[in-house]
Coordinates of N, CA and C in Angstrom, one line a residue:
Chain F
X1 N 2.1 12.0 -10.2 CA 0.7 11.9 -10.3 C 0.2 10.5 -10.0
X2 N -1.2 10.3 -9.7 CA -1.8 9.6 -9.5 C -2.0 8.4 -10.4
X3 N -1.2 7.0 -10.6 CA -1.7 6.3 -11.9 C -3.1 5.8 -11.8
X4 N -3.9 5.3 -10.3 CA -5.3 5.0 -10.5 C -5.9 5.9 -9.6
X5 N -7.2 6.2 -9.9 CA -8.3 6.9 -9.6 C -9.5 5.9 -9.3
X6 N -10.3 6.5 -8.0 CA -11.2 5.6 -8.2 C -12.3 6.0 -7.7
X7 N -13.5 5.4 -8.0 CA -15.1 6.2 -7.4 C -15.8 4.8 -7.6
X8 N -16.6 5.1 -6.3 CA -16.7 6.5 -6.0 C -15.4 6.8 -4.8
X9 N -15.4 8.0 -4.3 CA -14.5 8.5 -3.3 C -14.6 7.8 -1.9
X10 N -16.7 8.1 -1.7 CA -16.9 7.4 -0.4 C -18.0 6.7 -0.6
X11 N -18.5 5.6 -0.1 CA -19.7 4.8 -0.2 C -20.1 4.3 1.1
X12 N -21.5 4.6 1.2 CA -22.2 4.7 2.3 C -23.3 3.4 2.2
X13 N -23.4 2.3 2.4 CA -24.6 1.2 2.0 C -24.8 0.6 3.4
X14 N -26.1 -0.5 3.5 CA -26.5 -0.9 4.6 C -26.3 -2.6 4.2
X15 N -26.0 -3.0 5.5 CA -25.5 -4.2 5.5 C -26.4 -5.4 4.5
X16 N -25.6 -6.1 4.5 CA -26.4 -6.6 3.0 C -26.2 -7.0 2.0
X17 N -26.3 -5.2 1.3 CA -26.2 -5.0 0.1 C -25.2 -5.4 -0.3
X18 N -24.8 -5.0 -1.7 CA -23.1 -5.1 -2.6 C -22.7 -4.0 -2.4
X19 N -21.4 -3.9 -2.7 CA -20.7 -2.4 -2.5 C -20.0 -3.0 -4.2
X20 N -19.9 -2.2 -4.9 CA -18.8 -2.3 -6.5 C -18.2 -0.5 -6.0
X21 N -16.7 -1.1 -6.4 CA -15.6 0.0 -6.6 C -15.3 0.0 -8.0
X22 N -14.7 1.0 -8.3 CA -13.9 0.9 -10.1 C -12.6 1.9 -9.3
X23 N -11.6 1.5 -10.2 CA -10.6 1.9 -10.5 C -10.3 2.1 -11.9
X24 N -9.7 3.5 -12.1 CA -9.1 3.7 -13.7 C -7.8 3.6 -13.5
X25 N -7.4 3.6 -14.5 CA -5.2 3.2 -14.9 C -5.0 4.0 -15.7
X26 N -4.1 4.4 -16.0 CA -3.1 5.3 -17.4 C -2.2 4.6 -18.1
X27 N -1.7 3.5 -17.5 CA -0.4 3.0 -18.5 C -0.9 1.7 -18.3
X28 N 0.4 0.9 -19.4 CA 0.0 -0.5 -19.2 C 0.1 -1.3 -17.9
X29 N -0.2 -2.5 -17.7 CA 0.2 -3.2 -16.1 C 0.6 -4.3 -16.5
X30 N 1.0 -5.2 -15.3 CA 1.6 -6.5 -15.3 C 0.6 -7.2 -14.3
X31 N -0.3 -6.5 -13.4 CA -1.2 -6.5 -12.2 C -1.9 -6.0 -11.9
X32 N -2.6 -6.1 -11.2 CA -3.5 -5.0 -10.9 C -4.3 -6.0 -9.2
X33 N -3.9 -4.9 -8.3 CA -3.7 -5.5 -6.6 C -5.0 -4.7 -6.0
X34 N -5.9 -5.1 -5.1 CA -7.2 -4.8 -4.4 C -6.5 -5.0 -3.3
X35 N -6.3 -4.0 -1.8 CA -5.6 -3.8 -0.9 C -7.0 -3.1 -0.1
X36 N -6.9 -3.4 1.4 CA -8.1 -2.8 2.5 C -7.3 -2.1 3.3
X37 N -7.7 -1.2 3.7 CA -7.4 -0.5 5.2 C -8.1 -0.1 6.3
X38 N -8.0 -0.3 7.0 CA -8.8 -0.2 8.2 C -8.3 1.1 8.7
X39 N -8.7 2.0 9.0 CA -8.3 3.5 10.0 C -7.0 3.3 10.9
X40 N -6.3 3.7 10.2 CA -5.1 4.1 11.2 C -3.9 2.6 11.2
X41 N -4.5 1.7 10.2 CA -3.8 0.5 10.2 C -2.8 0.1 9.1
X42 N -2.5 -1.2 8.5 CA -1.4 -1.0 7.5 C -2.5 -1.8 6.6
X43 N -1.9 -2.2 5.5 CA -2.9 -2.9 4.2 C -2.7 -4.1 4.4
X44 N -3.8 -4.7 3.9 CA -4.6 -6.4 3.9 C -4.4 -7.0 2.6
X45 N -3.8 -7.3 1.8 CA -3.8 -7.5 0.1 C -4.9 -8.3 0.4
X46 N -5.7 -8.0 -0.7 CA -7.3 -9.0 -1.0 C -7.3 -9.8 -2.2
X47 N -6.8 -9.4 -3.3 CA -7.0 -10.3 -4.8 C -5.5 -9.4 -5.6
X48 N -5.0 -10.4 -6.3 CA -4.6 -10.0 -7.2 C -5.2 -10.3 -8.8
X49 N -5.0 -9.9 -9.8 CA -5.5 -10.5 -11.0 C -4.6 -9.9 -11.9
X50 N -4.2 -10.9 -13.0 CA -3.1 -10.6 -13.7 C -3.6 -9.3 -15.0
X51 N -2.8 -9.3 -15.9 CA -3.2 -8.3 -16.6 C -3.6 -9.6 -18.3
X52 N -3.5 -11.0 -17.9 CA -4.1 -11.6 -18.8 C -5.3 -12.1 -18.4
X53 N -5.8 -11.5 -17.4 CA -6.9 -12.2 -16.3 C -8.0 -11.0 -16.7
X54 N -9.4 -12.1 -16.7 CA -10.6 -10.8 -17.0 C -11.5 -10.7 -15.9
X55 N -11.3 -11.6 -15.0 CA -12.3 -12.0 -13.8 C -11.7 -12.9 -12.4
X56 N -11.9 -12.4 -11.3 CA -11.4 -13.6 -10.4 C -12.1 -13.4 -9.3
X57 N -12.3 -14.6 -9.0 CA -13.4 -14.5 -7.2 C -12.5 -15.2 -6.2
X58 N -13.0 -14.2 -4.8 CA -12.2 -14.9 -3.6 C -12.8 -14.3 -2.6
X59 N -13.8 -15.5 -1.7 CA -15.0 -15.5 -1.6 C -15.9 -14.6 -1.3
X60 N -16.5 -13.4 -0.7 CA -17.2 -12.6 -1.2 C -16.5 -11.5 -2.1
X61 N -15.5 -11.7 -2.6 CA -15.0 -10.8 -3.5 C -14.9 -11.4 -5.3
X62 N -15.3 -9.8 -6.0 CA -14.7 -10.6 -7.0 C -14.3 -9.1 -8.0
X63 N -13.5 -9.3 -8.8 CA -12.4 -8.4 -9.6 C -12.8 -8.4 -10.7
X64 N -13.4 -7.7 -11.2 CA -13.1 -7.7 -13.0 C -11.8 -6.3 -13.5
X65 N -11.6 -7.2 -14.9 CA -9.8 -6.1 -15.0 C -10.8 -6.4 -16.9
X66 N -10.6 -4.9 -17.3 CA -10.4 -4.2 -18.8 C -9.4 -3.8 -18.8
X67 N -8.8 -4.6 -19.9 CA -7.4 -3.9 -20.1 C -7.8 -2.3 -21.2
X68 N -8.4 -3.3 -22.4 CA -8.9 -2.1 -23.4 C -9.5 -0.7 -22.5
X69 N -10.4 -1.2 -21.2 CA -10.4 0.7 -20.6 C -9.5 0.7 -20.2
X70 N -8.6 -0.1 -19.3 CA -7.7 0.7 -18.2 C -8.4 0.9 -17.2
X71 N -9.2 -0.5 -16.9 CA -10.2 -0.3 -15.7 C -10.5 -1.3 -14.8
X72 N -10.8 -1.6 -13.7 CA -10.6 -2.7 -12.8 C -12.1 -2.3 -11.8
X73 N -13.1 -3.3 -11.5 CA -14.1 -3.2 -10.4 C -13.6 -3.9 -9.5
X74 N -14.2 -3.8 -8.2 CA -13.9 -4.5 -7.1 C -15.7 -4.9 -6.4
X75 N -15.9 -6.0 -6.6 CA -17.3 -6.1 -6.2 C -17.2 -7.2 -5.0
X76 N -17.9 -6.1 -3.6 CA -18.4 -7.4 -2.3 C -19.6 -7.3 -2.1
X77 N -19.9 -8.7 -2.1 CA -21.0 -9.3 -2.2 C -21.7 -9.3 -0.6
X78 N -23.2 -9.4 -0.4 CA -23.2 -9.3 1.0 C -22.1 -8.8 1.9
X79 N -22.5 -7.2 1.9 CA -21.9 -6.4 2.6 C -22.0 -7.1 4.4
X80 N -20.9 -6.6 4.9 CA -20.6 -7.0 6.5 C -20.4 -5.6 7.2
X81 N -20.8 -5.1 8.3 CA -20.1 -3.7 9.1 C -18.5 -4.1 9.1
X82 N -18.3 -5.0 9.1 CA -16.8 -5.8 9.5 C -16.0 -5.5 8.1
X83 N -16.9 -4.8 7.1 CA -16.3 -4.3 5.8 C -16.1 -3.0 5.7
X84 N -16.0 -2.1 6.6 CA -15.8 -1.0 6.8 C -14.6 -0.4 6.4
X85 N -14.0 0.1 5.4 CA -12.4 0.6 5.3 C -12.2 1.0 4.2
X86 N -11.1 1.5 3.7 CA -10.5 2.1 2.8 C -9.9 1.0 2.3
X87 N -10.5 1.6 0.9 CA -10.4 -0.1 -0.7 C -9.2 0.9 -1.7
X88 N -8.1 0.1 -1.5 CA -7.7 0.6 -2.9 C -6.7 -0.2 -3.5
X89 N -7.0 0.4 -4.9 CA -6.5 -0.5 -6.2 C -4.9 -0.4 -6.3
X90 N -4.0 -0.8 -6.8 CA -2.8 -0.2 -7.1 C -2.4 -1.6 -8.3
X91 N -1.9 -0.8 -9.3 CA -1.0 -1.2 -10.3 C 0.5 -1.2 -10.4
X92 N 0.6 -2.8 -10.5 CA 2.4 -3.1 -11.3 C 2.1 -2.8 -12.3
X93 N 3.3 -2.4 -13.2 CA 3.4 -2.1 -14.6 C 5.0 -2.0 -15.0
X94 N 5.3 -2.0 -16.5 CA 6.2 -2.2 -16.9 C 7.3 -3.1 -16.5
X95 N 8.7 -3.3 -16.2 CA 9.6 -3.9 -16.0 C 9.7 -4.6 -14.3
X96 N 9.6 -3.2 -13.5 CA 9.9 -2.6 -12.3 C 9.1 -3.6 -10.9
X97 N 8.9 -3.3 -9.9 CA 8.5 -4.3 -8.9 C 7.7 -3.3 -8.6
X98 N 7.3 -1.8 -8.9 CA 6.9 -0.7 -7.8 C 5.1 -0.9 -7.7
X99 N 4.7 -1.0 -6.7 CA 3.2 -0.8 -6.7 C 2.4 1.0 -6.8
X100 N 1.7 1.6 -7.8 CA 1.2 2.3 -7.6 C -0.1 2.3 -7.2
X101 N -0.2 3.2 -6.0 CA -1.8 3.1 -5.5 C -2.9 4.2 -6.3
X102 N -4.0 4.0 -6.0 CA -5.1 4.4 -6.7 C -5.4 5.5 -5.1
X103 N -6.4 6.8 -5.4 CA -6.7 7.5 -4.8 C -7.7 6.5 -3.5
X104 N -8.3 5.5 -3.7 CA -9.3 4.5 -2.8 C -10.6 5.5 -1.9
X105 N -11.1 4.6 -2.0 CA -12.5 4.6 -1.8 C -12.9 4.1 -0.6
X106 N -14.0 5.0 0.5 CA -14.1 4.6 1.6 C -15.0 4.4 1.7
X107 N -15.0 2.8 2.4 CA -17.0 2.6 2.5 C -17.0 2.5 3.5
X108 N -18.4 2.4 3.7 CA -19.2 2.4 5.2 C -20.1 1.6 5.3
X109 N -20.3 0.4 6.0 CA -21.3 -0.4 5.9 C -21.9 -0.1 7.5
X110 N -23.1 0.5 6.9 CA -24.0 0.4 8.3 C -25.2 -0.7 8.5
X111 N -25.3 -0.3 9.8 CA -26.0 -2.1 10.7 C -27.3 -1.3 10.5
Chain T
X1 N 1.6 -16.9 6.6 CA 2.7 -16.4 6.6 C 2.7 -15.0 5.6
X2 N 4.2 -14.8 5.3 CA 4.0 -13.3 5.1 C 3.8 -12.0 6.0
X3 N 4.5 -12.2 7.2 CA 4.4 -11.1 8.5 C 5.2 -9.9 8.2
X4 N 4.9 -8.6 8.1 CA 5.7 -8.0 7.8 C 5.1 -7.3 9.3
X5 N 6.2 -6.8 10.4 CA 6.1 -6.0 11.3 C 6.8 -4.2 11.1
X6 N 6.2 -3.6 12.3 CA 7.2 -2.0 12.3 C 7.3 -2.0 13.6
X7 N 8.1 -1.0 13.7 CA 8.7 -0.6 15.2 C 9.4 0.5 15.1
X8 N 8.4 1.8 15.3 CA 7.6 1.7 16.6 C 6.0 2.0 16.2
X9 N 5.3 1.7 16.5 CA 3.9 1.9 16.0 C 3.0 3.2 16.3
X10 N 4.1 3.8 17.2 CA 3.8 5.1 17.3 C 5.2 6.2 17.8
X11 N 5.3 7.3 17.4 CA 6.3 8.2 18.0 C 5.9 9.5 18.0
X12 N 6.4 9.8 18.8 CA 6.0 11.6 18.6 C 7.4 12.0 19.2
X13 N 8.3 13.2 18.4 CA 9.5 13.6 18.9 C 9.7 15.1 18.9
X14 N 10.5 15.9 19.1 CA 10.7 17.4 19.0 C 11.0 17.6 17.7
X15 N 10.8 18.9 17.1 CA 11.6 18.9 16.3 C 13.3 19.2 15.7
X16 N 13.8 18.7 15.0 CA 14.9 19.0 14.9 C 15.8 17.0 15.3
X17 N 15.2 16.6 16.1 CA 15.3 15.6 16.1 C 15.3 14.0 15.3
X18 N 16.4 12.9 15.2 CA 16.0 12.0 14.3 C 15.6 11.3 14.9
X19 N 14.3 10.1 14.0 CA 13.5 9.1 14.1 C 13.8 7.9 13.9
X20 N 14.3 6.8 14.0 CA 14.4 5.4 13.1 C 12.7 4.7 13.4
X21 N 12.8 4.0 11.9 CA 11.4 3.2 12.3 C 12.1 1.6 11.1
X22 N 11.9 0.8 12.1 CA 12.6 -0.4 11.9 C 10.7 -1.3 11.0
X23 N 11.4 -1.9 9.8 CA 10.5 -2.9 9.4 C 11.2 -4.0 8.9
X24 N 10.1 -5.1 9.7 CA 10.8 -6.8 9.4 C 9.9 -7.6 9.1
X25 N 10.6 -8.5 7.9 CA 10.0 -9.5 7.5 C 10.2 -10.9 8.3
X26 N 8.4 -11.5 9.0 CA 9.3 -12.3 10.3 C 9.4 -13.9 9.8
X27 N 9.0 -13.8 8.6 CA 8.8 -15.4 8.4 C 8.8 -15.5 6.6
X28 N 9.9 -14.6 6.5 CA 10.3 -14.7 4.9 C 11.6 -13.6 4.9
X29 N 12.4 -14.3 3.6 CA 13.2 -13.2 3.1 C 12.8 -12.4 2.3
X30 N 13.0 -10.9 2.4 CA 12.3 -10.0 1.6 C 13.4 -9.6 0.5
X31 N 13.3 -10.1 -0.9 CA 14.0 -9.3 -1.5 C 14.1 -7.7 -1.9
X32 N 13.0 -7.4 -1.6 CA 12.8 -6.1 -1.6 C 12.0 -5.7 -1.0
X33 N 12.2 -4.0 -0.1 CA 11.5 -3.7 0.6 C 11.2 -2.4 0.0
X34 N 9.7 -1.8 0.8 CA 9.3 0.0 0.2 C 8.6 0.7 0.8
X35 N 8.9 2.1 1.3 CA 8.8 2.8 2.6 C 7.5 3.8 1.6
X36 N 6.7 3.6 2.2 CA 5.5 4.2 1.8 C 5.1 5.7 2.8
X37 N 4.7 6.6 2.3 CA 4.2 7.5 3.3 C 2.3 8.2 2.8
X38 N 1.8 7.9 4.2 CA 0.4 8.2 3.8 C -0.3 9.6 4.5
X39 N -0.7 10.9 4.1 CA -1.6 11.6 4.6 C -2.8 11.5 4.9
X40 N -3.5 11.9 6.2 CA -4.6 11.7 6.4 C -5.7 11.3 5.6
X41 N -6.3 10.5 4.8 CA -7.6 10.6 4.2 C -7.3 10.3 2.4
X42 N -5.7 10.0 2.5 CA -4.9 10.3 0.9 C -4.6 8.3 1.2
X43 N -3.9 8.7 -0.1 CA -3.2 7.7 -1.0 C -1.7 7.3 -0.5
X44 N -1.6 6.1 -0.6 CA 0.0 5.8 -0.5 C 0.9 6.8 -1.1
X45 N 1.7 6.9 -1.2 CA 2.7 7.6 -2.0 C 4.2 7.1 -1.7
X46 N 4.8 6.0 -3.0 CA 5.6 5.4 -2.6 C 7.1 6.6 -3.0
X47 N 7.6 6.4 -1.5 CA 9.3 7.2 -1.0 C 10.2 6.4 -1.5
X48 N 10.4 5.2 -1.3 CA 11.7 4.7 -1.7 C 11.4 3.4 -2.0
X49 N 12.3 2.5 -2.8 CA 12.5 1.1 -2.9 C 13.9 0.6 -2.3
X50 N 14.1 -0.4 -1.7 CA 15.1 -0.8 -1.6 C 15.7 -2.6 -1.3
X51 N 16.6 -3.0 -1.8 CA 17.1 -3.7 -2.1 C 18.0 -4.1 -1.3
X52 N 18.1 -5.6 -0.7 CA 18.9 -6.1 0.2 C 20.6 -5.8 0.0
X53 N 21.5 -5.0 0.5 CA 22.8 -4.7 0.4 C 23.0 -3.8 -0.9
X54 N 22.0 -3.0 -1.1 CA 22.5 -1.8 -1.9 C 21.6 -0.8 -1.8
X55 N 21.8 0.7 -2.7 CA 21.5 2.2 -2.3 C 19.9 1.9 -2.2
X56 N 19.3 2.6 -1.4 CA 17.7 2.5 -1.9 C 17.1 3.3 -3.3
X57 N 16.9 3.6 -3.7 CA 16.1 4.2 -5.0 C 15.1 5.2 -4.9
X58 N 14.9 6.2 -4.8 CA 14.5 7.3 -4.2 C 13.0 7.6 -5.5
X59 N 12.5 8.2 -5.1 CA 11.1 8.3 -5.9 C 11.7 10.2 -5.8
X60 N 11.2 10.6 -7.3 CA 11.2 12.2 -7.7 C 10.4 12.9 -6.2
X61 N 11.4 13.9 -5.9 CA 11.2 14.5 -5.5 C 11.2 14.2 -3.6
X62 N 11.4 12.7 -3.4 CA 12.2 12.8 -2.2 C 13.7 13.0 -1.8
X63 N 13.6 13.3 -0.8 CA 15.0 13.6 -0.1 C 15.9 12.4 0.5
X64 N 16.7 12.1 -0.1 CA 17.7 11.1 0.3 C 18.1 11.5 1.5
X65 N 19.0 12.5 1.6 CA 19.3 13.0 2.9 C 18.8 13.3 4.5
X66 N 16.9 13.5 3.1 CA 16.4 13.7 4.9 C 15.5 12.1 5.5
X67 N 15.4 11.4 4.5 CA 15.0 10.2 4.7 C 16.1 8.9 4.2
X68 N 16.7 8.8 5.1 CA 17.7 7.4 5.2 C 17.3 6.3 5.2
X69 N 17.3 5.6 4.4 CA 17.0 4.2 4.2 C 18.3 2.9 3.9
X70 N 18.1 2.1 4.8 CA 19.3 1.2 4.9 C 18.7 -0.4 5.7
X71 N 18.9 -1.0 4.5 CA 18.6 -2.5 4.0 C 19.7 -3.4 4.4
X72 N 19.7 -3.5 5.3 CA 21.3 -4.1 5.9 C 21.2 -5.7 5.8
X73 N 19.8 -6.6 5.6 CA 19.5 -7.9 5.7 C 18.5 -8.0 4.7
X74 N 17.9 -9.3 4.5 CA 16.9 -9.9 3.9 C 15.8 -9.6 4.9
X75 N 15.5 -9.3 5.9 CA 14.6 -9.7 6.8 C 14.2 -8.0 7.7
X76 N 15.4 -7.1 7.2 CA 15.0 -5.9 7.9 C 15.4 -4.6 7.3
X77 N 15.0 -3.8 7.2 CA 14.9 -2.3 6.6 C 14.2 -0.9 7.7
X78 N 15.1 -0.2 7.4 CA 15.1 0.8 8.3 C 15.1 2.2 7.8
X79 N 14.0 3.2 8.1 CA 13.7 4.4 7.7 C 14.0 5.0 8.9
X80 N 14.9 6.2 8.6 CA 15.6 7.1 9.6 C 15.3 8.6 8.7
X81 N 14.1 9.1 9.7 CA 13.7 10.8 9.6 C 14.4 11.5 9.7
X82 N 15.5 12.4 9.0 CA 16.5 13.0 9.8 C 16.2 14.8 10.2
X83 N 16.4 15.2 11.2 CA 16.1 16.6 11.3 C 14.8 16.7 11.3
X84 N 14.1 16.0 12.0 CA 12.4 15.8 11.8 C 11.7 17.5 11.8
X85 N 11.0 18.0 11.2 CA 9.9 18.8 11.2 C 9.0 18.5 11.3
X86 N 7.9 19.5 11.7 CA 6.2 19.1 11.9 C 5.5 18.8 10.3
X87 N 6.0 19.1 9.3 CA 5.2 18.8 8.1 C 6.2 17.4 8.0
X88 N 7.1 16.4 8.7 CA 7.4 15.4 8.0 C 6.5 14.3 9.0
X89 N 5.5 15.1 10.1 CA 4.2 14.3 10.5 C 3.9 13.7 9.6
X90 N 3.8 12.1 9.2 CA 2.8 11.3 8.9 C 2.3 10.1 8.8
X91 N 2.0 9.1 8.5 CA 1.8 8.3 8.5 C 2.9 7.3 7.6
X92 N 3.6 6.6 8.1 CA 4.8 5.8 7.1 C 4.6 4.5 7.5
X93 N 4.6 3.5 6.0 CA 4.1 2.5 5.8 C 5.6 1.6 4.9
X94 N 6.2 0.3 5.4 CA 6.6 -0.4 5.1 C 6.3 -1.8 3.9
X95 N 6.3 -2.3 2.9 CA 6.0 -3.5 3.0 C 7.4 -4.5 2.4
X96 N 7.4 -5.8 2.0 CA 8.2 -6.6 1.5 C 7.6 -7.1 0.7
X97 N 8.6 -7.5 0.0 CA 8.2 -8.8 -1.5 C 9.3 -9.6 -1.7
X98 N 8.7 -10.7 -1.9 CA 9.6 -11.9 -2.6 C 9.6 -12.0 -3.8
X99 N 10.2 -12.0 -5.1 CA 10.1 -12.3 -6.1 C 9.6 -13.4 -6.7
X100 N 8.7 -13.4 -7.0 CA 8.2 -14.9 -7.6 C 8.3 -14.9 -9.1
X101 N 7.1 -14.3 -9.4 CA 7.1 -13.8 -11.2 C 6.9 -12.7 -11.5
X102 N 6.8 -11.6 -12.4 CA 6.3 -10.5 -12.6 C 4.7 -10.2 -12.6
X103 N 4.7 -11.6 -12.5 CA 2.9 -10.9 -12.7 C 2.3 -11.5 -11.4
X104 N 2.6 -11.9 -10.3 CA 2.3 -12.5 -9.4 C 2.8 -12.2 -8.2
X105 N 3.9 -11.5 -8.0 CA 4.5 -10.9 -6.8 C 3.8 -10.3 -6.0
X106 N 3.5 -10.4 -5.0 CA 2.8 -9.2 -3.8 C 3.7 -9.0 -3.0
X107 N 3.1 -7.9 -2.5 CA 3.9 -7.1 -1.1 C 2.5 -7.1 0.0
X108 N 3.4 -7.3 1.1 CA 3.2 -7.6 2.3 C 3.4 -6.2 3.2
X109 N 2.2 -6.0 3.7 CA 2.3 -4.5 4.1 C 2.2 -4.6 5.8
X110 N 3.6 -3.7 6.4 CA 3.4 -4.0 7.8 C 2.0 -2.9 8.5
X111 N 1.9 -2.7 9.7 CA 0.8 -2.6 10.4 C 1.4 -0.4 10.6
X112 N 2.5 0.0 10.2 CA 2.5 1.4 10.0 C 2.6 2.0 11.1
X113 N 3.6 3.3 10.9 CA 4.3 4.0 11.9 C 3.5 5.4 12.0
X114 N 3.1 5.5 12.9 CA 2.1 7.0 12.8 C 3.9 8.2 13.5
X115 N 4.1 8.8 13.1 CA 5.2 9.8 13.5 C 4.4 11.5 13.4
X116 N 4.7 11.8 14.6 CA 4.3 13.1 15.1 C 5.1 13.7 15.5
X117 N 5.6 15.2 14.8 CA 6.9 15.7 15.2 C 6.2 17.2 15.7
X118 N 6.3 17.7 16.9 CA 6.1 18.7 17.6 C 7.1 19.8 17.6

């Protein structure tokens, strides 16, 4: 099963604006990883933030992590069309090295 | 830095046929590598882990047998489709990691094998 879920599913905004993602979790983490995809390509790691970390910016990005929900935002600031892709979250947890991915979220930044 | 490459970036084969898809880390040693497989419009879904000079580690419900995995270096790892079918069309995704700390490690994701079995 799926450890993160995220919404929205797809997001549609015009250039500019912010786009915010959330991701939910089930178990505990050690991490919690923001990864891009572009169509048909491999993943871009964007931010990590630890699981003692409540906030981190890297530059129009920035992460907030609740451990108490089990929940992580992904906010870009001044949207770009050049931001176009599949956002998703994935969590380290317990002992192990394994990354689980989140269902991710497709945006669409139109001109 | 952090290059993780694949090869081949695209295949399409018969079925019944086997696949290799080679992934390398070009400007690091990977202590561990993990063969990811993605469907259309879906989620990663990690297949295997594996570890420089031993078994790979198989995730519930894959097939060892029909997915070969063999870690022969620090620097390269290799997924072999065996007996390809049309439902083992998909998208397969590589990355590496170095071990640094538990809470700090990333993986490095190569650029992904699109495989189309006819």
């Amino acid at each position: 099963s799926q450890q993160g879920e995220e919404d929205p599913q797809a997001l549609s905004i015009q250039e500019g604006e912010n786009a915010t993602m959330n991701c939910s979790y089930k178990t505990s983490i050690n991490n919690l990883q923001w990864y891009r995809q572009n169509s048909g390509r491999g993943l871009v790691h964007l931010i990590l933030i630890r699981s003692n970390e409540r906030e981190k910016h890297s530059g129009r990005l920035r992460v907030t992590l609740d451990t108490s929900k089990k929940s992580s935002s992904l906010l870009i600031t001044a949207s770009r069309a050049a931001d176009t892709a599949s956002y998703f979250c994935a969590t380290r947890g317990g002992g192990g090295n394994k990354l689980t991915f989140g269902t991710g979220t497709q945006l669409k930044v139109e001109l | 830095g952090a290059v993780v490459s694949q090869h081949p970036s695209r295949v399409i084969c018969k079925s019944g046929t086997s696949v290799k898809i080679e992934c390398r880390s070009l400007d690091f040693q990977a202590t561990t590598m993990f063969w990811y497989r993605q469907f259309p419009k879906q989620s990663l879904m990690l297949m295997a882990t594996s570890n420089e000079g031993s078994k790979a580690t198989y995730e519930q419900g894959v097939e060892k047998d029909k997915f070969l995995i063999n870690h022969a270096s620090l620097t390269l790892s290799t997924l072999t489709v065996t007996s390809a079918h049309p439902e083992d069309s998909s998208f397969y995704i590589c990355s590496a990691s170095y071990r640094t700390d538990s809470l700090t490690d990333t993986q490095y994701f190569g650029p992904g094998t699109r495989l189309t079995v006819l």
